[in-house]
mmCIF file with all atom_site columns, C-alpha atoms in Angstrom:
data_model
loop_
_atom_site.group_PDB
_atom_site.id
_atom_site.type_symbol
_atom_site.label_atom_id
_atom_site.label_alt_id
_atom_site.label_comp_id
_atom_site.label_asym_id
_atom_site.label_entity_id
_atom_site.label_seq_id
_atom_site.pdbx_PDB_ins_code
_atom_site.Cartn_x
_atom_site.Cartn_y
_atom_site.Cartn_z
_atom_site.occupancy
_atom_site.B_iso_or_equiv
_atom_site.pdbx_formal_charge
_atom_site.auth_seq_id
_atom_site.auth_comp_id
_atom_site.auth_asym_id
_atom_site.auth_atom_id
_atom_site.pdbx_PDB_model_num
ATOM 1   C CA . MET A 1 1   ? -20.432 28.565 53.557 1.00 0.00 ? 24  MET A CA 1
ATOM 2   C CA . GLY A 1 2   ? -17.121 26.764 53.715 1.00 0.00 ? 25  GLY A CA 1
ATOM 3   C CA . PHE A 1 3   ? -14.097 27.024 55.953 1.00 0.00 ? 26  PHE A CA 1
ATOM 4   C CA . ILE A 1 4   ? -12.552 29.739 53.755 1.00 0.00 ? 27  ILE A CA 1
ATOM 5   C CA . THR A 1 5   ? -13.796 32.145 51.094 1.00 0.00 ? 28  THR A CA 1
ATOM 6   C CA . SER A 1 6   ? -12.092 33.728 48.108 1.00 0.00 ? 29  SER A CA 1
ATOM 7   C CA . LYS A 1 7   ? -10.999 36.533 50.480 1.00 0.00 ? 30  LYS A CA 1
ATOM 8   C CA . ASN A 1 8   ? -8.608  34.012 52.068 1.00 0.00 ? 31  ASN A CA 1
ATOM 9   C CA . VAL A 1 9   ? -6.864  33.515 48.714 1.00 0.00 ? 32  VAL A CA 1
ATOM 10  C CA . LEU A 1 10  ? -4.202  36.068 47.762 1.00 0.00 ? 33  LEU A CA 1
ATOM 11  C CA . LEU A 1 11  ? -2.956  35.576 44.207 1.00 0.00 ? 34  LEU A CA 1
ATOM 12  C CA . ASN A 1 12  ? -0.345  37.388 42.109 1.00 0.00 ? 35  ASN A CA 1
ATOM 13  C CA . GLN A 1 13  ? 1.314   39.015 45.123 1.00 0.00 ? 36  GLN A CA 1
ATOM 14  C CA . ASN A 1 14  ? 4.630   40.866 44.961 1.00 0.00 ? 37  ASN A CA 1
ATOM 15  C CA . ALA A 1 15  ? 6.421   40.162 48.247 1.00 0.00 ? 38  ALA A CA 1
ATOM 16  C CA . THR A 1 16  ? 10.212  40.294 48.286 1.00 0.00 ? 39  THR A CA 1
ATOM 17  C CA . THR A 1 17  ? 10.763  38.443 51.593 1.00 0.00 ? 40  THR A CA 1
ATOM 18  C CA . LYS A 1 18  ? 9.229   35.662 53.663 1.00 0.00 ? 41  LYS A CA 1
ATOM 19  C CA . GLU A 1 19  ? 8.593   38.226 56.405 1.00 0.00 ? 42  GLU A CA 1
ATOM 20  C CA . GLU A 1 20  ? 6.604   40.401 54.002 1.00 0.00 ? 43  GLU A CA 1
ATOM 21  C CA . VAL A 1 21  ? 4.395   37.391 53.187 1.00 0.00 ? 44  VAL A CA 1
ATOM 22  C CA . LEU A 1 22  ? 3.837   36.638 56.866 1.00 0.00 ? 45  LEU A CA 1
ATOM 23  C CA . ARG A 1 23  ? 3.063   40.312 57.614 1.00 0.00 ? 46  ARG A CA 1
ATOM 24  C CA . ARG A 1 24  ? 0.435   40.448 54.833 1.00 0.00 ? 47  ARG A CA 1
ATOM 25  C CA . ILE A 1 25  ? -1.176  37.222 56.048 1.00 0.00 ? 48  ILE A CA 1
ATOM 26  C CA . SER A 1 26  ? -1.178  38.585 59.619 1.00 0.00 ? 49  SER A CA 1
ATOM 27  C CA . ASP A 1 27  ? -2.850  41.815 58.487 1.00 0.00 ? 50  ASP A CA 1
ATOM 28  C CA . LEU A 1 28  ? -5.377  39.831 56.440 1.00 0.00 ? 51  LEU A CA 1
ATOM 29  C CA . SER A 1 29  ? -6.268  37.714 59.481 1.00 0.00 ? 52  SER A CA 1
ATOM 30  C CA . VAL A 1 30  ? -7.584  40.861 61.189 1.00 0.00 ? 53  VAL A CA 1
ATOM 31  C CA . GLU A 1 31  ? -9.356  42.033 57.994 1.00 0.00 ? 54  GLU A CA 1
ATOM 32  C CA . LEU A 1 32  ? -11.077 38.621 57.793 1.00 0.00 ? 55  LEU A CA 1
ATOM 33  C CA . GLY A 1 33  ? -12.180 38.889 61.416 1.00 0.00 ? 56  GLY A CA 1
ATOM 34  C CA . CYS A 1 34  ? -10.437 35.728 62.600 1.00 0.00 ? 57  CYS A CA 1
ATOM 35  C CA . ALA A 1 35  ? -7.802  37.616 64.633 1.00 0.00 ? 58  ALA A CA 1
ATOM 36  C CA . SER A 1 36  ? -7.721  40.721 66.797 1.00 0.00 ? 59  SER A CA 1
ATOM 37  C CA . ASP A 1 37  ? -4.055  41.783 66.657 1.00 0.00 ? 60  ASP A CA 1
ATOM 38  C CA . SER A 1 38  ? -1.982  41.493 63.495 1.00 0.00 ? 61  SER A CA 1
ATOM 39  C CA . ASP A 1 39  ? 1.272   42.255 65.363 1.00 0.00 ? 62  ASP A CA 1
ATOM 40  C CA . GLU A 1 40  ? 0.684   39.329 67.723 1.00 0.00 ? 63  GLU A CA 1
ATOM 41  C CA . VAL A 1 41  ? -0.149  37.045 64.793 1.00 0.00 ? 64  VAL A CA 1
ATOM 42  C CA . PHE A 1 42  ? 2.995   38.198 62.946 1.00 0.00 ? 65  PHE A CA 1
ATOM 43  C CA . ALA A 1 43  ? 5.105   37.584 66.077 1.00 0.00 ? 66  ALA A CA 1
ATOM 44  C CA . GLY A 1 44  ? 3.554   34.116 66.307 1.00 0.00 ? 67  GLY A CA 1
ATOM 45  C CA . PHE A 1 45  ? 4.520   33.316 62.727 1.00 0.00 ? 68  PHE A CA 1
ATOM 46  C CA . LEU A 1 46  ? 8.079   34.570 63.274 1.00 0.00 ? 69  LEU A CA 1
ATOM 47  C CA . ALA A 1 47  ? 8.437   32.578 66.486 1.00 0.00 ? 70  ALA A CA 1
ATOM 48  C CA . ARG A 1 48  ? 7.321   29.425 64.671 1.00 0.00 ? 71  ARG A CA 1
ATOM 49  C CA . GLU A 1 49  ? 9.754   30.070 61.822 1.00 0.00 ? 72  GLU A CA 1
ATOM 50  C CA . GLN A 1 50  ? 12.592  30.164 64.404 1.00 0.00 ? 73  GLN A CA 1
ATOM 51  C CA . ILE A 1 51  ? 11.739  26.648 65.608 1.00 0.00 ? 74  ILE A CA 1
ATOM 52  C CA . ASP A 1 52  ? 12.010  24.885 62.258 1.00 0.00 ? 75  ASP A CA 1
ATOM 53  C CA . GLN A 1 53  ? 11.506  25.450 58.550 1.00 0.00 ? 76  GLN A CA 1
ATOM 54  C CA . THR A 1 54  ? 7.958   25.609 57.247 1.00 0.00 ? 77  THR A CA 1
ATOM 55  C CA . GLY A 1 55  ? 9.001   25.318 53.615 1.00 0.00 ? 78  GLY A CA 1
ATOM 56  C CA . MET A 1 56  ? 7.982   21.937 52.279 1.00 0.00 ? 79  MET A CA 1
ATOM 57  C CA . THR A 1 57  ? 8.847   20.825 48.715 1.00 0.00 ? 80  THR A CA 1
ATOM 58  C CA . ASP A 1 58  ? 8.178   22.043 45.182 1.00 0.00 ? 81  ASP A CA 1
ATOM 59  C CA . GLY A 1 59  ? 7.985   25.736 46.184 1.00 0.00 ? 82  GLY A CA 1
ATOM 60  C CA . PHE A 1 60  ? 5.268   25.354 48.851 1.00 0.00 ? 83  PHE A CA 1
ATOM 61  C CA . ALA A 1 61  ? 5.350   26.341 52.526 1.00 0.00 ? 84  ALA A CA 1
ATOM 62  C CA . ILE A 1 62  ? 2.956   25.806 55.426 1.00 0.00 ? 85  ILE A CA 1
ATOM 63  C CA . PRO A 1 63  ? 3.633   28.631 57.880 1.00 0.00 ? 86  PRO A CA 1
ATOM 64  C CA . HIS A 1 64  ? 1.506   28.370 60.976 1.00 0.00 ? 87  HIS A CA 1
ATOM 65  C CA . CYS A 1 65  ? 0.689   30.472 63.974 1.00 0.00 ? 88  CYS A CA 1
ATOM 66  C CA . LYS A 1 66  ? -0.994  29.658 67.287 1.00 0.00 ? 89  LYS A CA 1
ATOM 67  C CA . THR A 1 67  ? -1.874  32.641 69.468 1.00 0.00 ? 90  THR A CA 1
ATOM 68  C CA . ASP A 1 68  ? -4.597  34.018 71.704 1.00 0.00 ? 91  ASP A CA 1
ATOM 69  C CA . ALA A 1 69  ? -5.015  36.868 69.191 1.00 0.00 ? 92  ALA A CA 1
ATOM 70  C CA . ILE A 1 70  ? -6.657  34.366 66.814 1.00 0.00 ? 93  ILE A CA 1
ATOM 71  C CA . ALA A 1 71  ? -10.341 33.918 67.643 1.00 0.00 ? 94  ALA A CA 1
ATOM 72  C CA . SER A 1 72  ? -11.232 31.297 65.032 1.00 0.00 ? 95  SER A CA 1
ATOM 73  C CA . ALA A 1 73  ? -9.124  28.881 63.018 1.00 0.00 ? 96  ALA A CA 1
ATOM 74  C CA . SER A 1 74  ? -8.520  29.868 59.433 1.00 0.00 ? 97  SER A CA 1
ATOM 75  C CA . LEU A 1 75  ? -6.332  29.196 56.453 1.00 0.00 ? 98  LEU A CA 1
ATOM 76  C CA . VAL A 1 76  ? -4.850  31.660 53.948 1.00 0.00 ? 99  VAL A CA 1
ATOM 77  C CA . ILE A 1 77  ? -3.442  30.822 50.527 1.00 0.00 ? 100 ILE A CA 1
ATOM 78  C CA . TYR A 1 78  ? -0.727  33.255 49.395 1.00 0.00 ? 101 TYR A CA 1
ATOM 79  C CA . ARG A 1 79  ? 0.774   32.969 45.896 1.00 0.00 ? 102 ARG A CA 1
ATOM 80  C CA . ASN A 1 80  ? 3.692   35.205 45.049 1.00 0.00 ? 103 ASN A CA 1
ATOM 81  C CA . ASN A 1 81  ? 4.800   36.266 41.570 1.00 0.00 ? 104 ASN A CA 1
ATOM 82  C CA . ARG A 1 82  ? 8.418   35.303 42.296 1.00 0.00 ? 105 ARG A CA 1
ATOM 83  C CA . THR A 1 83  ? 10.102  32.691 44.432 1.00 0.00 ? 106 THR A CA 1
ATOM 84  C CA . LEU A 1 84  ? 11.413  33.729 47.839 1.00 0.00 ? 107 LEU A CA 1
ATOM 85  C CA . ASP A 1 85  ? 14.238  32.596 50.062 1.00 0.00 ? 108 ASP A CA 1
ATOM 86  C CA . TRP A 1 86  ? 12.382  30.367 52.540 1.00 0.00 ? 109 TRP A CA 1
ATOM 87  C CA . PRO A 1 87  ? 14.088  27.419 54.229 1.00 0.00 ? 110 PRO A CA 1
ATOM 88  C CA . SER A 1 88  ? 12.478  24.259 52.855 1.00 0.00 ? 111 SER A CA 1
ATOM 89  C CA . LEU A 1 89  ? 12.791  20.485 53.004 1.00 0.00 ? 112 LEU A CA 1
ATOM 90  C CA . ASP A 1 90  ? 14.111  20.286 49.441 1.00 0.00 ? 113 ASP A CA 1
ATOM 91  C CA . GLY A 1 91  ? 16.241  23.452 49.624 1.00 0.00 ? 114 GLY A CA 1
ATOM 92  C CA . ASN A 1 92  ? 14.182  25.170 46.917 1.00 0.00 ? 115 ASN A CA 1
ATOM 93  C CA . PRO A 1 93  ? 12.701  28.675 47.207 1.00 0.00 ? 116 PRO A CA 1
ATOM 94  C CA . VAL A 1 94  ? 8.990   29.134 47.903 1.00 0.00 ? 117 VAL A CA 1
ATOM 95  C CA . ASP A 1 95  ? 6.276   30.955 45.950 1.00 0.00 ? 118 ASP A CA 1
ATOM 96  C CA . VAL A 1 96  ? 3.087   29.506 47.480 1.00 0.00 ? 119 VAL A CA 1
ATOM 97  C CA . ALA A 1 97  ? 2.248   29.563 51.192 1.00 0.00 ? 120 ALA A CA 1
ATOM 98  C CA . VAL A 1 98  ? -0.681  27.744 52.775 1.00 0.00 ? 121 VAL A CA 1
ATOM 99  C CA . ALA A 1 99  ? -0.836  29.553 56.116 1.00 0.00 ? 122 ALA A CA 1
ATOM 100 C CA . LEU A 1 100 ? -2.633  28.135 59.140 1.00 0.00 ? 123 LEU A CA 1
ATOM 101 C CA . LEU A 1 101 ? -4.016  30.431 61.845 1.00 0.00 ? 124 LEU A CA 1
ATOM 102 C CA . VAL A 1 102 ? -5.161  28.687 65.010 1.00 0.00 ? 125 VAL A CA 1
ATOM 103 C CA . PRO A 1 103 ? -6.381  29.925 68.408 1.00 0.00 ? 126 PRO A CA 1
ATOM 104 C CA . ALA A 1 104 ? -3.877  29.030 71.154 1.00 0.00 ? 127 ALA A CA 1
ATOM 105 C CA . SER A 1 105 ? -6.640  27.119 72.945 1.00 0.00 ? 128 SER A CA 1
ATOM 106 C CA . GLU A 1 106 ? -6.900  24.743 69.947 1.00 0.00 ? 129 GLU A CA 1
ATOM 107 C CA . ALA A 1 107 ? -3.147  24.199 69.576 1.00 0.00 ? 130 ALA A CA 1
ATOM 108 C CA . GLY A 1 108 ? -3.239  20.436 70.073 1.00 0.00 ? 131 GLY A CA 1
ATOM 109 C CA . THR A 1 109 ? -6.452  19.648 68.229 1.00 0.00 ? 132 THR A CA 1
ATOM 110 C CA . THR A 1 110 ? -7.502  21.932 65.380 1.00 0.00 ? 133 THR A CA 1
ATOM 111 C CA . HIS A 1 111 ? -3.878  22.861 64.676 1.00 0.00 ? 134 HIS A CA 1
ATOM 112 C CA . LEU A 1 112 ? -2.721  19.287 64.223 1.00 0.00 ? 135 LEU A CA 1
ATOM 113 C CA . ARG A 1 113 ? -5.725  18.352 62.070 1.00 0.00 ? 136 ARG A CA 1
ATOM 114 C CA . LEU A 1 114 ? -5.222  21.399 59.823 1.00 0.00 ? 137 LEU A CA 1
ATOM 115 C CA . LEU A 1 115 ? -1.486  20.821 59.560 1.00 0.00 ? 138 LEU A CA 1
ATOM 116 C CA . ALA A 1 116 ? -1.996  17.173 58.614 1.00 0.00 ? 139 ALA A CA 1
ATOM 117 C CA . LYS A 1 117 ? -4.651  18.067 56.036 1.00 0.00 ? 140 LYS A CA 1
ATOM 118 C CA . ALA A 1 118 ? -2.542  20.875 54.530 1.00 0.00 ? 141 ALA A CA 1
ATOM 119 C CA . ALA A 1 119 ? 0.454   18.558 54.229 1.00 0.00 ? 142 ALA A CA 1
ATOM 120 C CA . GLN A 1 120 ? -1.776  15.920 52.628 1.00 0.00 ? 143 GLN A CA 1
ATOM 121 C CA . LEU A 1 121 ? -3.137  18.471 50.139 1.00 0.00 ? 144 LEU A CA 1
ATOM 122 C CA . LEU A 1 122 ? 0.399   19.453 49.140 1.00 0.00 ? 145 LEU A CA 1
ATOM 123 C CA . MET A 1 123 ? 1.084   15.841 48.153 1.00 0.00 ? 146 MET A CA 1
ATOM 124 C CA . ASP A 1 124 ? -1.773  16.050 45.631 1.00 0.00 ? 147 ASP A CA 1
ATOM 125 C CA . ASP A 1 125 ? -0.388  17.080 42.243 1.00 0.00 ? 148 ASP A CA 1
ATOM 126 C CA . ASP A 1 126 ? -3.782  18.336 41.010 1.00 0.00 ? 149 ASP A CA 1
ATOM 127 C CA . PHE A 1 127 ? -4.199  20.557 44.080 1.00 0.00 ? 150 PHE A CA 1
ATOM 128 C CA . LYS A 1 128 ? -0.655  21.936 43.719 1.00 0.00 ? 151 LYS A CA 1
ATOM 129 C CA . ALA A 1 129 ? -1.315  22.654 40.026 1.00 0.00 ? 152 ALA A CA 1
ATOM 130 C CA . LEU A 1 130 ? -4.527  24.477 40.956 1.00 0.00 ? 153 LEU A CA 1
ATOM 131 C CA . LEU A 1 131 ? -2.736  26.640 43.537 1.00 0.00 ? 154 LEU A CA 1
ATOM 132 C CA . ARG A 1 132 ? 0.106   27.447 41.204 1.00 0.00 ? 155 ARG A CA 1
ATOM 133 C CA . GLY A 1 133 ? -1.833  27.864 37.952 1.00 0.00 ? 156 GLY A CA 1
ATOM 134 C CA . SER A 1 134 ? -5.314  29.194 38.670 1.00 0.00 ? 157 SER A CA 1
ATOM 135 C CA . ASP A 1 135 ? -6.306  32.841 38.959 1.00 0.00 ? 158 ASP A CA 1
ATOM 136 C CA . ASP A 1 136 ? -9.749  31.798 40.216 1.00 0.00 ? 159 ASP A CA 1
ATOM 137 C CA . ALA A 1 137 ? -9.772  32.454 43.974 1.00 0.00 ? 160 ALA A CA 1
ATOM 138 C CA . GLU A 1 138 ? -13.306 31.027 44.223 1.00 0.00 ? 161 GLU A CA 1
ATOM 139 C CA . ALA A 1 139 ? -12.198 27.714 42.685 1.00 0.00 ? 162 ALA A CA 1
ATOM 140 C CA . ILE A 1 140 ? -9.182  27.524 44.989 1.00 0.00 ? 163 ILE A CA 1
ATOM 141 C CA . ALA A 1 141 ? -11.338 28.235 48.067 1.00 0.00 ? 164 ALA A CA 1
ATOM 142 C CA . ALA A 1 142 ? -13.884 25.626 46.939 1.00 0.00 ? 165 ALA A CA 1
ATOM 143 C CA . SER A 1 143 ? -11.128 23.034 46.499 1.00 0.00 ? 166 SER A CA 1
ATOM 144 C CA . VAL A 1 144 ? -9.758  23.734 49.986 1.00 0.00 ? 167 VAL A CA 1
ATOM 145 C CA . ASN A 1 145 ? -13.249 23.569 51.496 1.00 0.00 ? 168 ASN A CA 1
ATOM 146 C CA . ALA A 1 146 ? -13.981 20.262 49.736 1.00 0.00 ? 169 ALA A CA 1
ATOM 147 C CA . ALA A 1 147 ? -10.723 18.798 51.029 1.00 0.00 ? 170 ALA A CA 1
ATOM 148 C CA . LEU A 1 148 ? -11.376 19.953 54.589 1.00 0.00 ? 171 LEU A CA 1
ATOM 149 C CA . ALA A 1 149 ? -15.028 18.810 54.648 1.00 0.00 ? 172 ALA A CA 1
#
């Protein structure tokens, strides 16, 4: 079993705002069993978004949340059917989020390792093409797990 499963990969979603994406990821974190309170996770995401943009380049974002409501570190891939207004390094809208969920107690360790690895993955053109073009959640999860191993 890897770090994530296909249940962590949400494809062909129909959000209309960044907040809707973050709410769905927060709800999913409880469904997956890695968090206990979706409202606290959502508040954590929103608080982080206030600090600085999490939009990267080429339509990708790495929103991240650190809170006591998260029991075990996880990652969620969220691909939307349309681009969304999401402050980013290149000024372009976002349609793919690689969300990091980290227990507050692991803020300086697990969080930084995951953030560095996610950023590294989003520099890999093959990985970005897989996230944007594949409808195979299993293949996406396997690729993430291989990269994080």
